[in-house]
Coordinates of C-alpha atoms and ligand atoms in Angstrom, one line a residue:
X1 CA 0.0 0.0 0.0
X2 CA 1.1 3.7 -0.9
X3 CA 2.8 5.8 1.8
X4 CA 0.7 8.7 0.4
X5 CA 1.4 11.2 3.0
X6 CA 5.4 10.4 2.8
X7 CA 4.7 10.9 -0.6
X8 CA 2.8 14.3 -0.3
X9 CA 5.9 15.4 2.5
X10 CA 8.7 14.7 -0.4
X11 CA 6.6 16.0 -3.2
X12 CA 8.9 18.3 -5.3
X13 CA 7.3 21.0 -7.6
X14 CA 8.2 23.4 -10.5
X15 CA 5.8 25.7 -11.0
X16 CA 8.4 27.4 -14.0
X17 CA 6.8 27.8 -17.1
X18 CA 7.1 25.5 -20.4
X19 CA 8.5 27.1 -23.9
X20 CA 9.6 25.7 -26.4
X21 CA 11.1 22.8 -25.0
X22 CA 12.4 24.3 -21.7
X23 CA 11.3 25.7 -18.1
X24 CA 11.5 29.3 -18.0
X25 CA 11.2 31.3 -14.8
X26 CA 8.4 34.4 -15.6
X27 CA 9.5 38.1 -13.8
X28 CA 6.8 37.2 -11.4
X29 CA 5.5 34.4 -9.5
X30 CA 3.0 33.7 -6.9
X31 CA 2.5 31.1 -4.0
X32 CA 0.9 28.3 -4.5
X33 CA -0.7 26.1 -1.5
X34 CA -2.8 23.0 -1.3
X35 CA -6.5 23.2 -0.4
X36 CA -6.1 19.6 1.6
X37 CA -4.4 20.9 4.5
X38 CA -3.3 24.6 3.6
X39 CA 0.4 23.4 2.9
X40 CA 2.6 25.9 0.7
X41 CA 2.9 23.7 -2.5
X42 CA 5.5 26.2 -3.8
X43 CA 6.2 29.1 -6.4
X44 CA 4.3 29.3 -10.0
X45 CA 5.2 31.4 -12.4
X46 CA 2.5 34.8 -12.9
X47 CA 3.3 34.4 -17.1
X48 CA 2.6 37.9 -19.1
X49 CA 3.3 39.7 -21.7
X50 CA 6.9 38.3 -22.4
X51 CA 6.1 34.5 -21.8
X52 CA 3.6 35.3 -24.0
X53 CA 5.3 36.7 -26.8
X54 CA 7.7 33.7 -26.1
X55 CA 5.4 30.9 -26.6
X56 CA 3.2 32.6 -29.1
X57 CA 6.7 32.8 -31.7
X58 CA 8.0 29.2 -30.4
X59 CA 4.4 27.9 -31.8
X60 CA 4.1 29.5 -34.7
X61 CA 7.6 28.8 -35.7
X62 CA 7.1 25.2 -35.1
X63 CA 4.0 25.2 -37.1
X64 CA 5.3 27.0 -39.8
X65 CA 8.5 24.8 -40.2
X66 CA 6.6 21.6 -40.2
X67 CA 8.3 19.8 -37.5
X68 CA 5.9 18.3 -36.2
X69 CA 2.4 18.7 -39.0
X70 CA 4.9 17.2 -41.2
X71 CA 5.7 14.1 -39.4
X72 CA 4.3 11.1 -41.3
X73 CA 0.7 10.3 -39.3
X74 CA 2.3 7.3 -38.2
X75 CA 4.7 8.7 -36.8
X76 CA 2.9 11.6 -34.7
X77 CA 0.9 8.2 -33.5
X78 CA 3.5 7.3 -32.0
X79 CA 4.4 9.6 -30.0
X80 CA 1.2 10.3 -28.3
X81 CA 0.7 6.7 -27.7
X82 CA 4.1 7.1 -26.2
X83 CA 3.1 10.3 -24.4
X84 CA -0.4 8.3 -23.0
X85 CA 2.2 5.1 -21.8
X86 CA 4.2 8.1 -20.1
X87 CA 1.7 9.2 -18.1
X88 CA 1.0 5.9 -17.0
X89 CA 4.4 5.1 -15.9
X90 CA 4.1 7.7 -13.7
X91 CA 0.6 7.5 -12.5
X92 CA 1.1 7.7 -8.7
X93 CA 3.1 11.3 -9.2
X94 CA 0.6 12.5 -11.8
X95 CA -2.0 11.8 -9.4
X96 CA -0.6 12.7 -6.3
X97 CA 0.1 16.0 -8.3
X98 CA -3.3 16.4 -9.1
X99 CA -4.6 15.9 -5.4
X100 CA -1.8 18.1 -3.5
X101 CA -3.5 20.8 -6.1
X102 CA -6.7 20.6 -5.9
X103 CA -7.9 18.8 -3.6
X104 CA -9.5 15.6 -5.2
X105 CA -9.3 12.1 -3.3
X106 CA -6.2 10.1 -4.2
X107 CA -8.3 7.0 -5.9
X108 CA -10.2 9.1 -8.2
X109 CA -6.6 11.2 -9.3
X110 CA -5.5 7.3 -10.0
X111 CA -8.2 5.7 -11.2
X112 CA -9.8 8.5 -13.3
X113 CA -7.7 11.5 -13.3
X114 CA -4.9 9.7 -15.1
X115 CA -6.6 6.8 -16.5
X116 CA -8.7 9.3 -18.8
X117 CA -5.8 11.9 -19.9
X118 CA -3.8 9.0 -20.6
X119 CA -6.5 7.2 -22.9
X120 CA -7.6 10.6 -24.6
X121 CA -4.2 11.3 -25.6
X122 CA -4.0 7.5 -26.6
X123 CA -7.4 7.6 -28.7
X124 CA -6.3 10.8 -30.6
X125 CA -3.3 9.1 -31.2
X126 CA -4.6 6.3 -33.0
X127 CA -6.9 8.8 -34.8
X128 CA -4.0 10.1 -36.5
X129 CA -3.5 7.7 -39.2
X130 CA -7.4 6.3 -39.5
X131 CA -8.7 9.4 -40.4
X132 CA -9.3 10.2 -44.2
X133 CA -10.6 13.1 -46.1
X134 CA -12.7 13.4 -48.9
X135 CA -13.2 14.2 -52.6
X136 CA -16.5 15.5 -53.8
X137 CA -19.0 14.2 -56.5
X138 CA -18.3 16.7 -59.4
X139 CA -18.0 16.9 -62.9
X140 CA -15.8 14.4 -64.9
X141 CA -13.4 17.1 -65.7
X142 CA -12.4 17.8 -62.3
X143 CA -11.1 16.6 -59.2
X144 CA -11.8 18.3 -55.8
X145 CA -10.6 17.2 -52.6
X146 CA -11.9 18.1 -49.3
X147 CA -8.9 18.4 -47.1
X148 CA -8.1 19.1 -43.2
X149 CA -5.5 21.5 -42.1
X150 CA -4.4 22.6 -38.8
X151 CA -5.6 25.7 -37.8
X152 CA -2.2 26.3 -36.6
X153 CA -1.2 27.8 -33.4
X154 CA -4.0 27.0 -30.8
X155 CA -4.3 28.5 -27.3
X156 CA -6.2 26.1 -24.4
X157 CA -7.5 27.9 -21.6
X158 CA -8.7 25.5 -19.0
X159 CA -10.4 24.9 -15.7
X160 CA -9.1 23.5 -12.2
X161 CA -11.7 21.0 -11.7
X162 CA -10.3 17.9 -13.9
X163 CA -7.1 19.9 -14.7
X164 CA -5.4 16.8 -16.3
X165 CA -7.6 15.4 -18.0
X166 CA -9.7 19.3 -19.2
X167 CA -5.8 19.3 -20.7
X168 CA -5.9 16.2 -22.8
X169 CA -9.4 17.3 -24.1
X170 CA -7.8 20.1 -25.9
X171 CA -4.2 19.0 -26.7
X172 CA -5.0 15.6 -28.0
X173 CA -7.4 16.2 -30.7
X174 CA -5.2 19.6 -31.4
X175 CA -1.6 18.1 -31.4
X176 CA -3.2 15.0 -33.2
X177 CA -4.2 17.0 -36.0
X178 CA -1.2 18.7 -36.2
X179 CA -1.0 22.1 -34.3
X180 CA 1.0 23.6 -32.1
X181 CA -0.7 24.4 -28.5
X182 CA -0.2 26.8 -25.7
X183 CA -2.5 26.0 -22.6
X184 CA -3.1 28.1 -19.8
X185 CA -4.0 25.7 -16.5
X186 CA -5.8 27.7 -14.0
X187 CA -3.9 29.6 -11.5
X188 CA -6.1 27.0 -9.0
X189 CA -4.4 23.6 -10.7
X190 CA -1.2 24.3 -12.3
X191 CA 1.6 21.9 -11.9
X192 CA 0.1 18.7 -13.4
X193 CA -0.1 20.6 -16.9
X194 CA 3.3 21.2 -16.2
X195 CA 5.1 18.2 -15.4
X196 CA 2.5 16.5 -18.7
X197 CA 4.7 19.3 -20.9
X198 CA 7.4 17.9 -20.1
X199 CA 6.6 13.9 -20.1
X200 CA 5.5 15.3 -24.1
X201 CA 9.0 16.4 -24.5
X202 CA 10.0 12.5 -23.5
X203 CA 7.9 10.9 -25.6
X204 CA 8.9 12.7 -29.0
X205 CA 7.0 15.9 -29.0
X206 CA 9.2 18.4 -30.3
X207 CA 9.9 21.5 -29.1
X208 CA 7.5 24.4 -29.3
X209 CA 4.6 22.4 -30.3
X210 CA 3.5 22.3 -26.7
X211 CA 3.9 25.3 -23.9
X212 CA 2.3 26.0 -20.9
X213 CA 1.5 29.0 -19.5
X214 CA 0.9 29.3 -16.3
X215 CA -1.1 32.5 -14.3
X216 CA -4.1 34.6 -13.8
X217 CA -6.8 34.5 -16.4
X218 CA -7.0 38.1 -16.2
X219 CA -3.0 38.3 -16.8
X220 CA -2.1 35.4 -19.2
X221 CA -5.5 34.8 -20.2
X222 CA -6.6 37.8 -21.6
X223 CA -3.0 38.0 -23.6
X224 CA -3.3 34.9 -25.5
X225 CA -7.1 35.6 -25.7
X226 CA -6.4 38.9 -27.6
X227 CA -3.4 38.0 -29.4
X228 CA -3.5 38.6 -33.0
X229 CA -1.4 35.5 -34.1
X230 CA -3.3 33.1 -31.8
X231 CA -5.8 31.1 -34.7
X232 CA -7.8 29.7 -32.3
X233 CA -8.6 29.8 -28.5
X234 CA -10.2 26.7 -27.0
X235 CA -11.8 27.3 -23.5
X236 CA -13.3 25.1 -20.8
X237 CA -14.2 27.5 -17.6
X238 CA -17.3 29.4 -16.5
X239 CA -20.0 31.0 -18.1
X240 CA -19.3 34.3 -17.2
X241 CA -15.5 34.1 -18.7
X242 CA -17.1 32.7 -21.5
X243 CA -18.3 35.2 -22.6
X244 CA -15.1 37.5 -22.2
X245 CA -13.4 34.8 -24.6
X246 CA -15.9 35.6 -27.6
X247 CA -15.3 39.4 -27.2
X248 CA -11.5 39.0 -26.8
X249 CA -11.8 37.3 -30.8
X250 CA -14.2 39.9 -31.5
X251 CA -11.4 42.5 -30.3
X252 CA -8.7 41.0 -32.3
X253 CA -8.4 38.8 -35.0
X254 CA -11.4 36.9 -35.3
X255 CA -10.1 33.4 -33.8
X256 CA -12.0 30.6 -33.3
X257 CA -13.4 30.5 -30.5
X258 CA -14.8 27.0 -28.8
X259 CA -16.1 27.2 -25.7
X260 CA -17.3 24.9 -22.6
X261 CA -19.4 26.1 -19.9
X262 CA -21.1 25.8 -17.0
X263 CA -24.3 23.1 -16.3
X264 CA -27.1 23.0 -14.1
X265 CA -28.1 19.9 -15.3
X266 CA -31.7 17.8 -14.8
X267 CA -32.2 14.4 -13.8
X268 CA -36.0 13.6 -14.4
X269 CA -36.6 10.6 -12.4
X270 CA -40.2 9.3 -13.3
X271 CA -42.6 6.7 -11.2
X272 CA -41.9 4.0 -13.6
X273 CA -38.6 4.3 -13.3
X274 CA -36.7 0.7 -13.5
X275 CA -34.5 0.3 -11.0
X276 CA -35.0 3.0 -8.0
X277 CA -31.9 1.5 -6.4
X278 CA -29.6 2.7 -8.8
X279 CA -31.3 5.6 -10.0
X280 CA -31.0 7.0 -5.9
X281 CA -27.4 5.6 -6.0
X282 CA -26.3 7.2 -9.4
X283 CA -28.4 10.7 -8.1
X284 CA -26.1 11.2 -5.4
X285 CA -22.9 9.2 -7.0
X286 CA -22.9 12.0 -9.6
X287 CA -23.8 14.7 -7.9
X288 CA -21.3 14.0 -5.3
X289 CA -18.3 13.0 -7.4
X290 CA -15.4 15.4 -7.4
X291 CA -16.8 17.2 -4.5
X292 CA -19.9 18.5 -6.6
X293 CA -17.2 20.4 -9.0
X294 CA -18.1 18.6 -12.3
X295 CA -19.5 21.2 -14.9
X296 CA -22.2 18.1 -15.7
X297 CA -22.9 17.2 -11.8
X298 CA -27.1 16.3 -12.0
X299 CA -27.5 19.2 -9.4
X300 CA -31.5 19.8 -10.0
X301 CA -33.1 16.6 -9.6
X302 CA -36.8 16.2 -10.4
X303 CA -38.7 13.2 -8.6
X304 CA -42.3 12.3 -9.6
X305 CA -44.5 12.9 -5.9
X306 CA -45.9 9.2 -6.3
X307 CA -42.3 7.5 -5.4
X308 CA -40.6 10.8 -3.9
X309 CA -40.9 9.5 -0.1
X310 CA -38.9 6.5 -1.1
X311 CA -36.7 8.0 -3.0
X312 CA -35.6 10.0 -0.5
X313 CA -35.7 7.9 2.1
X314 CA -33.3 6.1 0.5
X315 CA -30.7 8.9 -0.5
X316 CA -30.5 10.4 3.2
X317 CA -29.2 6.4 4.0
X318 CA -27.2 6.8 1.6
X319 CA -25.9 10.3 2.1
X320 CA -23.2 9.2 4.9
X321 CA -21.4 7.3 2.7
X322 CA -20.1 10.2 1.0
X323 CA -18.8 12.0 3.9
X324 CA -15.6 14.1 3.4
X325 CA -12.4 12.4 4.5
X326 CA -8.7 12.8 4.0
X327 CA -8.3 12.7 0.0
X328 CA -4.7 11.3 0.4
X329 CA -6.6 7.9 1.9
X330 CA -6.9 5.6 -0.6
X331 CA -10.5 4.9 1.4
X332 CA -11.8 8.3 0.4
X333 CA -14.3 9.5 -1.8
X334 CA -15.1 13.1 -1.1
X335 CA -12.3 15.2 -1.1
X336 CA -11.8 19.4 -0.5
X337 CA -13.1 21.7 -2.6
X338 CA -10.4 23.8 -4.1
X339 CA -10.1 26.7 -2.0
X340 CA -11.5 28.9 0.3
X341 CA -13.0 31.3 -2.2
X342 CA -15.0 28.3 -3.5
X343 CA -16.1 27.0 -0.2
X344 CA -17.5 29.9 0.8
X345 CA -19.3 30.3 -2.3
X346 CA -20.7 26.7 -2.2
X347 CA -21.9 27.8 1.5
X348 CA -23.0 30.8 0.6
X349 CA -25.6 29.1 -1.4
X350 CA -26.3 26.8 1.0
X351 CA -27.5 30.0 3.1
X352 CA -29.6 30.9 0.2
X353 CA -31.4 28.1 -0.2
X354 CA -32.3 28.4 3.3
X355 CA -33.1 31.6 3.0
X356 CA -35.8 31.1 0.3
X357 CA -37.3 28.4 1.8
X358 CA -35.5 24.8 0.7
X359 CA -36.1 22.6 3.7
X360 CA -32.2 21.2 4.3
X361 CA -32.5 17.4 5.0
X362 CA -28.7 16.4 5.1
X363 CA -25.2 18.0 5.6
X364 CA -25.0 21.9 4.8
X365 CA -21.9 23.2 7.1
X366 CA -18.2 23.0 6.4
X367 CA -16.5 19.7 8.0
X368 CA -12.4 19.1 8.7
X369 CA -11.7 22.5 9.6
X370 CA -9.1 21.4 11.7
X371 CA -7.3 20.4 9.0
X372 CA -6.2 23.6 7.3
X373 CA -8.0 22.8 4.5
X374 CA -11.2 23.4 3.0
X375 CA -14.6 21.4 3.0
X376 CA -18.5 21.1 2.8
X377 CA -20.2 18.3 3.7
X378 CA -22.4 16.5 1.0
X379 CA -25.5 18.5 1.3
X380 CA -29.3 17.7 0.1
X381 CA -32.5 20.0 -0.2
X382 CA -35.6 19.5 -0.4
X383 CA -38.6 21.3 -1.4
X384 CA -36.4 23.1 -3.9
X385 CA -38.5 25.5 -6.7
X386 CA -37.0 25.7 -10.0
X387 CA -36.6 29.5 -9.4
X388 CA -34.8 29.2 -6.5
X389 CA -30.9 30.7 -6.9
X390 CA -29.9 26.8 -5.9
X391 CA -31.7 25.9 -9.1
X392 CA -30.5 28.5 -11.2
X393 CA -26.9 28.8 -10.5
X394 CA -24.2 26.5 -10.9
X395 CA -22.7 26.0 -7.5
X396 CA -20.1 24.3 -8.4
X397 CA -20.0 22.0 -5.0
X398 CA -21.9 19.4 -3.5
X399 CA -25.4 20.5 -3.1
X400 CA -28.2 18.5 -4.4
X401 CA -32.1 20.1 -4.9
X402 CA -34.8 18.2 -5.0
X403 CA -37.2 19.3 -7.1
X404 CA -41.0 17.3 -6.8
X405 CA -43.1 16.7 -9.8
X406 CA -46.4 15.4 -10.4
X407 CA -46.3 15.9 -14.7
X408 CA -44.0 15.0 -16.5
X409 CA -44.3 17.3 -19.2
X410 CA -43.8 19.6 -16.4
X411 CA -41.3 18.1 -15.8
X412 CA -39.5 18.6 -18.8
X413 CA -40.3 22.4 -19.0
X414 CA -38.7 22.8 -16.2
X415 CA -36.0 20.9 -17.1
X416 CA -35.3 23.2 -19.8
X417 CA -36.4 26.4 -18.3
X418 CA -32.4 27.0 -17.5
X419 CA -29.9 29.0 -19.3
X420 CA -27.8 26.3 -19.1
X421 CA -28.4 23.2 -21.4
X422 CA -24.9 20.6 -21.0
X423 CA -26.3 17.3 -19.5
X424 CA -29.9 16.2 -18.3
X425 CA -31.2 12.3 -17.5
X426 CA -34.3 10.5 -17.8
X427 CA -35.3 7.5 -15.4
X428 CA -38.2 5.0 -16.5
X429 CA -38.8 2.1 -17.6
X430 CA -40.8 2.6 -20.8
X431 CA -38.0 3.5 -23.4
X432 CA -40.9 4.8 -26.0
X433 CA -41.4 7.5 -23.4
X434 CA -37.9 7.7 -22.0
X435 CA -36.8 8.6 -25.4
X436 CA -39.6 11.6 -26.1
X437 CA -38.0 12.9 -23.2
X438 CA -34.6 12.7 -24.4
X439 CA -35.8 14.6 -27.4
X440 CA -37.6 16.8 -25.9
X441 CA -34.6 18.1 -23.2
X442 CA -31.8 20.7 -24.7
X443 CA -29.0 19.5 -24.0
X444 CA -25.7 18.2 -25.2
X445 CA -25.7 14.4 -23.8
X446 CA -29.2 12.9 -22.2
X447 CA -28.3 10.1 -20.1
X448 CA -31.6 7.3 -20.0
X449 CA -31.5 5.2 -17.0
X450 CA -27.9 5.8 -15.8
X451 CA -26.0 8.8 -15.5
X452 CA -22.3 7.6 -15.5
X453 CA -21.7 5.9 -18.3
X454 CA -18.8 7.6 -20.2
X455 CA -16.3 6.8 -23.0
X456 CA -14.0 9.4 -25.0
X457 CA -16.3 8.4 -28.5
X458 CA -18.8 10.3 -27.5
X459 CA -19.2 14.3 -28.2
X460 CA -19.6 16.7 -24.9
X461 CA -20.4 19.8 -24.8
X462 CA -23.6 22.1 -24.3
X463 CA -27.0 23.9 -26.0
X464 CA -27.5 27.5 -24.8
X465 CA -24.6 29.0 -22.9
X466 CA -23.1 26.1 -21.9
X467 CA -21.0 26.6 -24.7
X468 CA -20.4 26.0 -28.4
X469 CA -18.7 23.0 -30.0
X470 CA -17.8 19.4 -28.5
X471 CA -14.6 17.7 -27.0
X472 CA -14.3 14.3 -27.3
X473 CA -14.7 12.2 -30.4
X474 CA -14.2 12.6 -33.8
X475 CA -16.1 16.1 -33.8
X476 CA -13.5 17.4 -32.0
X477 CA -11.0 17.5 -34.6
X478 CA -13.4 19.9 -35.7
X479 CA -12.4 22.8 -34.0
X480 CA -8.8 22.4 -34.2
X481 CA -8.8 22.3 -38.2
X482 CA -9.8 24.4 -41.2
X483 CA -11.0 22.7 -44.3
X484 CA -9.4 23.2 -47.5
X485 CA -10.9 22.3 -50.9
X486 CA -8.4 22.0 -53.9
X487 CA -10.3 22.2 -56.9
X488 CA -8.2 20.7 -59.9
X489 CA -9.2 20.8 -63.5
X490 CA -8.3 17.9 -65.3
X491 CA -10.3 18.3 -68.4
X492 CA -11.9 15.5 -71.1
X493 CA -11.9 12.2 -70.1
X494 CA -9.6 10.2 -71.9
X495 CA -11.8 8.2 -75.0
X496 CA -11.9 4.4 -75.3
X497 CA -9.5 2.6 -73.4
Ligands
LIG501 P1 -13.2 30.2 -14.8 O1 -13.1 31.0 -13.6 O2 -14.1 30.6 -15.9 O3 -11.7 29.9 -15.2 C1 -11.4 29.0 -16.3 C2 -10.1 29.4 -16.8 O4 -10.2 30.7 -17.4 C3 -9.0 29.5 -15.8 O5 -7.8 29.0 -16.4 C4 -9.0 31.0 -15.5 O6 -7.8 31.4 -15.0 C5 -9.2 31.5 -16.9 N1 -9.7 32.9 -16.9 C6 -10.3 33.5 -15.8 N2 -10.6 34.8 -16.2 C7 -10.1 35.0 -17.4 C8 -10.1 36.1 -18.3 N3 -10.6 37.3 -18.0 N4 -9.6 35.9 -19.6 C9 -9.0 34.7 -19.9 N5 -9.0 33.6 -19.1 C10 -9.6 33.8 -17.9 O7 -13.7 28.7 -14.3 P2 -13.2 27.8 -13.1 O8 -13.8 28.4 -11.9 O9 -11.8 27.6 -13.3 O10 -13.9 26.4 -13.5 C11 -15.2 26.1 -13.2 C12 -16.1 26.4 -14.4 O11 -15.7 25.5 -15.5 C13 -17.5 25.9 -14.1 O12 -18.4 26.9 -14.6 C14 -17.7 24.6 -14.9 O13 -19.0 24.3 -15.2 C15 -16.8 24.9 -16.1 N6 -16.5 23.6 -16.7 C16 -17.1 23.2 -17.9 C17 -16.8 22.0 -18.5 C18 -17.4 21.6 -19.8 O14 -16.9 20.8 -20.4 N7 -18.5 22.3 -20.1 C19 -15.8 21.2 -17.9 C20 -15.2 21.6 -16.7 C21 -15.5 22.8 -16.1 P3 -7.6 31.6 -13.4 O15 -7.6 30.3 -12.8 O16 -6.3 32.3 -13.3 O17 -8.8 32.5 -13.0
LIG502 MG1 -11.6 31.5 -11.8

């Protein structure tokens, strides 16, 4: 068994940034501590205007001298596969990384965290030399293909919540099809980007064709966001930034612009639902998971009154077994949230739902505050309205409203009476009806009778403003390429033959 706290005690980070190749130490830096215990983790760089300029002309001098788009596909397979292997060879530091940062339990940095960067990287890999273009249906005296191109030099901007595996979401697909990347972690969750930079460098990457930025969003952010020889920006974060990101490619050169958002996704558990066992146990398992910090979390759940009793009956049982624990014991499931800001914001809300009425039936306070560190117990309302702030807001944390129904076509209008639209679930047995729900819900992904099941060859992403555009899949490679058609005229066709 692990020593995971010897582990934690010896853990050595750089929190230097990664150009072209190297770690460069910024003009600036700022401290960086754990949100487990309060531990100083160390120093990370506070990247501006000069790292900036830095990475941006590594990248584009990369992508314009081919070193790496020009690789034979097989070849840039390769090395990603090798890159996914890397992580898994070190899989205990990775994770132990990702916990020390923000706070996740060590067994889900393992068994999720790296698991899924690794296999994203590994998938987009593959993708490299399967994927064909295309040559359209015209006249007989032409030939036109249909061809992908890297966009070229792509900036990532991503979250703290997953920051490993947010990070293989954008630089797979991106350095699979052949671009060169510079991703900003957040300030929150820095180092695992990091030290991934440099496993890249290991397995064959070459140099400037992946940086990382570390720093504030405001800072860093902003710079790459306006930066006029930046061709795209892919984002993963809040809302609210969100919408800064469009007007920053508004403000400059018009770059792409993908973005994924926040959720206050549905989970419409009907009477004839098959299996009220595991639709209780998947409620709370999802909700719960990563401390209530997943952009998809099914945070408004709607029961129908004719099974509500049992229903929750059931989840306050169930409730204990979430409660928060020390995330470097192998035993844990709920971990800290990421800082302090965030866990008084998550019990900020708690207040308001209070305060407008939600009856609170389990948890609602902070817990381990002897620890230095920073945590909410798993918390459940009931009697929750669907205009309630609790039901409109993401809180990012976990906090789980109740929401009775007794119509299901209710149901669904409340469902979709959000300006959010990432995730939703239906629960019952009769599929003909499950699946006019589906169709009826806006969202990106409806789940029908689970709400875990997951695999990277699916899209995800949001309706509304949870964002534009998908990670995952195929459709991904969408974002990261431009498409070229090469129109040739090769006149009569030759007679007899
Ligand atoms: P956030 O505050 O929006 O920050 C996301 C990233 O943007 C961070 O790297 C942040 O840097 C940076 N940023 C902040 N202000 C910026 C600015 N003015 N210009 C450019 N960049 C800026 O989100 P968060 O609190 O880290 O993450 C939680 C949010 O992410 C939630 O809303 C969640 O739903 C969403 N999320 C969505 C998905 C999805 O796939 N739809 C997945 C995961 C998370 P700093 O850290 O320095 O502020
Ligand atoms: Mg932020």
């Amino acid at each position: 068994m692990t020593d995971w706290h010897a582990k934690a005690a010896a853990l050595q980070l750089d929190g230097r940034a990664f150009i072209n190749g190297e770690r460069i130490a910024a003009e600036q830096s700022f401290d960086k501590s754990s949100p487990i215990d309060g531990r100083l983790l160390g120093q990370v760089a506070r990247c501006d205007a000069r790292e900036a300029e830095l990475a941006v002309q590594a990248a584009r001098q990369a992508f314009n001298d081919r070193r790496w788009a020009g690789l034979p596909p097989a070849q840039r397979k390769r090395i990603l596969i090798k890159f996914a292997d890397l992580m898994l060879a070190h899989k205990e530091e990775l994770a132990l990384i990702e916990t020390m940062d923000m706070g996740k339990p060590i067994r889900y940095s393992q068994a999720v965290d790296v698991n899924s960067a690794a296999n994203c990287l590994r998938w987009y890999g593959e993708a490299t030399d399967k994927v064909y273009d295309e040559i359209a249906p015209t006249p007989d005296n032409s030939l036109a293909l249909i061809t992908r191109e890297p966009v070229g030099v792509v900036a990532a901007i991503v979250p703290w919540n997953y920051p490993m595996l947010m990070t293989s979401w954008k630089i797979a697909p991106a350095l699979a099809a052949g671009n060169s990347v510079i991703l900003k972690p957040s300030e929150k969750s820095p180092y695992s980007a990091l030290r991934m930079a440099e496993l890249a460098i290991e397995a064959g990457i070459p140099p400037g064709v992946l940086n990382v930025l570390p720093g504030y969003g405001h800072e860093i952010g902003q710079i790459l966001g306006l930066h006029m020889d930046v061709d795209c920006l892919a984002f993963t974060g809040s809302t609210c930034v969100g919408k800064q990101i469009f007007s920053y490619a508004a403000q400059s050169n018009l770059k792409r612009v993908w973005t994924e958002l926040g959720g206050k996704s549905a989970n419409i558990v009907c009477a004839d639902c098959p299996d009220l066992e595991q639709a209780v146990q998947s409620a709370l398992g999802s909700m719960y998971f990563n401390q209530g910090e997943s952009c998809n979390a099914p945070s408004r759940l709607f029961v129908e009154r004719s099974i509500k009793d049992a229903f929750l009956a059931r989840a306050l049982e169930l409730v204990p077994q979430y409660q928060v624990s020390d995330p470097l014991d192998e035993a844990t499931v709920m971990g800290a949230l990421v800082d302090a800001q965030q866990m008084r914001s998550v019990l900020g809300y708690i207040e308001a739902g209070r305060a407008e009425g939600a009856q609170l039936l389990a948890g609602g306070g902070q817990a381990r505050s002897d620890s230095g560190g920073f945590y909410v117990e798993p918390t459940l309302f009931d009697g929750v309205r669907n205009d309630m702030k609790i039901a409109r807001e993401e809180i990012f944390g976990p906090v789980l409203s109740l929401i009775t129904f007794d119509d299901v076509a209710d149901a669904v209008r409340q469902a979709n009476d959000s300006s959010y639209g990432l995730q939703a679930a239906v629960w019952s047995g009769n599929l003909a009806k499950a699946h006019q729900i589906a169709r009826a819900l806006r969202a990106g992904t409806v789940h029908v009778n689970q709400y875990d099941d997951d695999d990277i060859t699916v899209p995800f992403g949001g309706y509304k403003q949870s964002g534009n555009g998908r990670d995952k899949s195929l459709h991904a490679f969408d974002k990261y390429t431009e498409l070229k058609t090469t129109w040739l005229h090769i006149g009569a066709a030759l007679q007899g033959g």
